[in-house]
Amino acid sequence: MMNDKIAVIELTATALRFLDQTQLPSEAVMVETADHRVLLEAIRRLQVRGAPLIGIAAAYGVTIAARAWLRRHPASSDAGAFHRDMLHVCDEFAATRPTAVNLFWALARMREILAHPLSPDMLTAALEAEARALHADDALRCSAIGRYGAEIIPADAGVITHCNSGALATGGDGTAFAVLLEAHRQGKNIHVYADETRPLLQGARLTMWELRQRGIPSTLITDGTAAMLMRQGRVQAAITGADRIAANGDAANKIGTYALAVAARHHGIPFYIAAPFSTVDLSLASGDAIPIEERSGEEITRIGGSVVAPEGIDTYAPAFDVTPAELITGIVTERGIIAPPFDETLRALHP
Ligand code: MRU
């Protein structure tokens, strides 16, 4: 599917095409594959990343695996074998990244399709339809989040964000990014400060790329600059996406989000999360139960292939942190803006 300007992921008649985000902003390279194992590796390596997008990608991944199964077993009506093999593919995608619940939510929808007693070719068509629906549905959710969220952005404001929550992370215009985009489209005089987002620089590489594409006034800062900027009175609101929101409103997002929320609270600046309900996991009472992905220490001892720390040192590289609900002013969803107490309001609005 094409967003206004950015082609991120697209299922064609013969293959899946996706943008290799590890090469941005230098090059916008599209990878084309009919092999779901290429996509498994792409998700692990963050060539395809962002909570809603990895759910959409996994759904397309199951679809290309089903198509490949039909090619390997022409004229087979062995629904049992197809079913078993596709459930295994779902398990493979589920094992790629643990934190964003959108991945498991999307795979649950694909498993529901597989539960229907249909032939392999009919199930393949149904899996494809479900994956396309998931993608289109996420684009609509992004638009709604943008519309609701724009209301909380002041007419003149510096707004700070962390990581990347735009078209590169979703099936539409983004989550927190959609809020910034809509506020800008409405003519609000916003200036976006994007944290670079160490260690993999999704803010510098991806958010700044999207902000420039969309013509939104913006400045790149290092993660450590955020608190000082707030003290200088240059930030009136903070907004980020989320990878999983627990029933009490605790929200996991890219490492560094918690520090941003602490700094915002200290300076009396509202801190918002923007996310669709596919990111909400009511089965977890609090953020303590959210599985936090740990990445290889090489991601912090190297930057763009260059070694920036001594060999053989100890490292700790969690990819996400949890912002406690008490630091969150509101959660912008596709069904409206949710205020505390989140343990009541999230459940009340949950579809
Ligand atoms: O490791 P990433 O790049 O997949 O992490 C992405 C984020 O943390 C985003 O902020 C998050 O997915 C929410 S925005 C859609």
Short mmCIF file of N, CA, C and O and ligand atoms in Angstrom, two decimals, residues 21 43 46 48-54 97 100 102 162-166 168-170 174-177 197 200 202 205-206 240-244 252-255 257 274-276 279 293 295 319-320, ligand 1:
data_model
loop_
_atom_site.label_atom_id
_atom_site.label_comp_id
_atom_site.label_asym_id
_atom_site.label_seq_id
_atom_site.Cartn_x
_atom_site.Cartn_y
_atom_site.Cartn_z
N GLN A 21 14.21 -0.49 6.04
CA GLN A 21 14.36 0.74 6.84
C GLN A 21 15.77 0.90 7.42
O GLN A 21 16.13 1.98 7.86
N ILE A 43 12.30 -8.69 10.03
CA ILE A 43 11.68 -8.18 11.26
C ILE A 43 12.70 -8.23 12.40
O ILE A 43 12.84 -7.27 13.16
N LEU A 46 15.07 -5.38 12.07
CA LEU A 46 14.44 -4.05 12.04
C LEU A 46 14.48 -3.39 10.65
O LEU A 46 14.39 -2.18 10.54
N VAL A 48 12.05 -4.06 8.83
CA VAL A 48 10.62 -3.75 8.97
C VAL A 48 10.39 -3.64 10.47
O VAL A 48 10.72 -4.58 11.20
N ARG A 49 9.87 -2.50 10.95
CA ARG A 49 9.75 -2.33 12.40
C ARG A 49 8.60 -1.38 12.71
O ARG A 49 7.99 -0.82 11.80
N GLY A 50 8.37 -1.17 14.01
CA GLY A 50 7.22 -0.35 14.42
C GLY A 50 6.06 -1.29 14.75
O GLY A 50 5.79 -2.24 14.00
N ALA A 51 5.42 -1.06 15.89
CA ALA A 51 4.46 -2.03 16.43
C ALA A 51 3.35 -2.44 15.44
O ALA A 51 3.22 -3.62 15.12
N PRO A 52 2.55 -1.48 14.92
CA PRO A 52 1.50 -1.94 14.02
C PRO A 52 2.06 -2.57 12.73
O PRO A 52 1.51 -3.55 12.22
N LEU A 53 3.18 -2.02 12.25
CA LEU A 53 3.70 -2.52 10.98
C LEU A 53 4.19 -3.97 11.09
O LEU A 53 4.01 -4.75 10.15
N ILE A 54 4.78 -4.36 12.23
CA ILE A 54 5.24 -5.75 12.28
C ILE A 54 4.05 -6.72 12.35
O ILE A 54 4.15 -7.84 11.85
N ARG A 97 9.94 -10.92 17.65
CA ARG A 97 10.13 -9.81 18.59
C ARG A 97 9.05 -9.91 19.68
O ARG A 97 7.88 -10.08 19.36
N ALA A 100 6.06 -5.76 21.18
CA ALA A 100 4.87 -5.16 20.55
C ALA A 100 3.75 -6.20 20.47
O ALA A 100 3.88 -7.24 19.80
N ASN A 102 0.95 -5.93 19.02
CA ASN A 102 0.27 -5.91 17.71
C ASN A 102 0.63 -7.14 16.88
O ASN A 102 -0.17 -7.65 16.10
N HIS A 162 9.69 10.75 20.41
CA HIS A 162 10.79 9.80 20.57
C HIS A 162 10.57 8.63 19.63
O HIS A 162 9.44 8.21 19.41
N CYS A 163 11.63 8.11 19.08
CA CYS A 163 11.59 6.97 18.16
C CYS A 163 10.84 7.35 16.88
O CYS A 163 10.79 8.53 16.52
N ASN A 164 10.27 6.37 16.20
CA ASN A 164 9.51 6.66 14.98
C ASN A 164 8.14 6.03 15.08
O ASN A 164 8.02 4.83 15.33
N SER A 165 7.13 6.86 14.88
CA SER A 165 5.74 6.38 15.01
C SER A 165 4.94 6.79 13.78
O SER A 165 3.74 6.99 13.86
N GLY A 166 5.61 6.92 12.63
CA GLY A 166 4.94 7.43 11.44
C GLY A 166 4.54 6.34 10.46
O GLY A 166 4.27 5.19 10.84
N LEU A 168 6.31 4.79 8.57
CA LEU A 168 7.30 3.71 8.57
C LEU A 168 7.04 2.69 9.68
O LEU A 168 7.67 1.63 9.70
N ALA A 169 6.14 3.02 10.60
CA ALA A 169 5.89 2.13 11.74
C ALA A 169 4.49 1.54 11.70
O ALA A 169 4.14 0.75 12.59
N THR A 170 3.68 1.94 10.75
CA THR A 170 2.25 1.58 10.76
C THR A 170 1.75 1.28 9.34
O THR A 170 2.52 1.33 8.37
N GLY A 174 0.58 6.86 10.74
CA GLY A 174 1.29 6.74 12.01
C GLY A 174 0.36 6.88 13.20
O GLY A 174 -0.86 7.02 13.06
N THR A 175 0.99 6.85 14.38
CA THR A 175 0.24 7.03 15.63
C THR A 175 0.56 8.43 16.18
O THR A 175 -0.08 9.41 15.78
N ALA A 176 1.60 8.55 17.00
CA ALA A 176 1.98 9.90 17.47
C ALA A 176 2.30 10.81 16.28
O ALA A 176 1.95 11.99 16.27
N PHE A 177 2.93 10.23 15.26
CA PHE A 177 3.28 11.05 14.10
C PHE A 177 2.03 11.57 13.39
O PHE A 177 2.01 12.70 12.90
N THR A 197 17.10 9.00 19.39
CA THR A 197 16.69 7.64 19.77
C THR A 197 17.82 6.63 19.61
O THR A 197 17.84 5.79 18.71
N LEU A 200 19.57 2.76 17.82
CA LEU A 200 19.43 2.49 16.39
C LEU A 200 18.91 3.70 15.60
O LEU A 200 18.66 3.61 14.41
N GLN A 202 16.17 5.57 15.29
CA GLN A 202 14.91 5.68 14.54
C GLN A 202 14.43 7.12 14.47
O GLN A 202 13.75 7.50 13.52
N ARG A 205 17.11 8.89 11.88
CA ARG A 205 17.09 8.34 10.52
C ARG A 205 15.69 8.37 9.92
O ARG A 205 15.52 8.66 8.74
N LEU A 206 14.69 8.01 10.73
CA LEU A 206 13.36 7.75 10.17
C LEU A 206 12.38 8.90 10.42
O LEU A 206 11.71 9.36 9.50
N THR A 240 4.40 10.22 22.17
CA THR A 240 5.09 9.09 21.55
C THR A 240 4.07 8.00 21.24
O THR A 240 2.94 8.03 21.71
N GLY A 241 4.50 7.01 20.47
CA GLY A 241 3.69 5.82 20.26
C GLY A 241 3.88 4.87 21.41
O GLY A 241 4.43 5.22 22.46
N ALA A 242 3.41 3.62 21.23
CA ALA A 242 3.62 2.58 22.23
C ALA A 242 3.67 1.23 21.53
O ALA A 242 3.14 1.07 20.43
N ASP A 243 4.32 0.30 22.18
CA ASP A 243 4.40 -1.07 21.66
C ASP A 243 3.48 -2.02 22.40
O ASP A 243 3.08 -3.05 21.88
N ARG A 244 3.17 -1.69 23.65
CA ARG A 244 2.17 -2.48 24.39
C ARG A 244 1.71 -1.64 25.58
O ARG A 244 2.53 -1.08 26.30
N ALA A 252 4.69 0.41 27.27
CA ALA A 252 6.04 0.12 26.79
C ALA A 252 6.26 0.83 25.47
O ALA A 252 5.38 0.84 24.59
N ASN A 253 7.39 1.48 25.34
CA ASN A 253 7.78 2.09 24.07
C ASN A 253 9.30 2.09 24.01
O ASN A 253 9.98 1.65 24.95
N LYS A 254 9.84 2.58 22.94
CA LYS A 254 11.29 2.56 22.71
C LYS A 254 12.07 3.07 23.92
O LYS A 254 11.66 4.04 24.56
N ILE A 255 13.18 2.42 24.20
CA ILE A 255 14.03 2.79 25.33
C ILE A 255 14.33 4.30 25.28
O ILE A 255 14.69 4.84 24.23
N THR A 257 11.88 6.45 26.36
CA THR A 257 10.56 7.09 26.50
C THR A 257 10.27 7.40 27.96
O THR A 257 9.73 8.47 28.30
N ALA A 274 0.11 7.82 21.96
CA ALA A 274 -0.88 7.62 20.89
C ALA A 274 -0.73 6.20 20.36
O ALA A 274 0.37 5.80 19.97
N ALA A 275 -1.83 5.45 20.38
CA ALA A 275 -1.76 4.05 19.93
C ALA A 275 -3.15 3.52 19.63
O ALA A 275 -4.12 3.92 20.28
N PRO A 276 -3.24 2.61 18.66
CA PRO A 276 -4.54 1.97 18.41
C PRO A 276 -4.82 0.90 19.47
O PRO A 276 -3.92 0.48 20.19
N THR A 279 -2.76 -2.21 20.24
CA THR A 279 -1.56 -2.11 21.08
C THR A 279 -1.90 -2.33 22.56
O THR A 279 -1.02 -2.41 23.40
N GLU A 293 12.13 -6.72 25.15
CA GLU A 293 13.16 -7.28 24.27
C GLU A 293 14.54 -6.75 24.64
O GLU A 293 14.71 -5.56 24.84
N ARG A 295 18.36 -6.55 23.12
CA ARG A 295 19.05 -6.70 21.83
C ARG A 295 20.54 -6.93 22.08
O ARG A 295 21.04 -6.77 23.19
N ALA A 319 15.51 -2.93 24.42
CA ALA A 319 15.01 -2.14 23.28
C ALA A 319 13.85 -1.23 23.69
O ALA A 319 13.53 -0.28 22.99
N PHE A 320 13.24 -1.54 24.82
CA PHE A 320 12.05 -0.79 25.25
C PHE A 320 12.12 -0.52 26.75
O PHE A 320 12.86 -1.18 27.47
O1 MRU B 1 12.30 -1.22 17.74
P1 MRU B 1 11.27 -0.50 16.92
O2 MRU B 1 11.84 0.46 15.95
O3 MRU B 1 10.30 -1.47 16.28
O4 MRU B 1 10.45 0.32 18.00
C1 MRU B 1 9.37 1.11 17.59
C2 MRU B 1 8.81 1.96 18.65
O5 MRU B 1 9.20 1.89 19.79
C3 MRU B 1 7.68 2.85 18.27
O6 MRU B 1 7.69 4.01 19.06
C4 MRU B 1 6.42 2.04 18.52
O7 MRU B 1 6.35 0.94 17.67
C5 MRU B 1 5.15 2.78 18.51
S1 MRU B 1 4.81 3.75 17.11
C6 MRU B 1 3.87 2.95 16.02
#
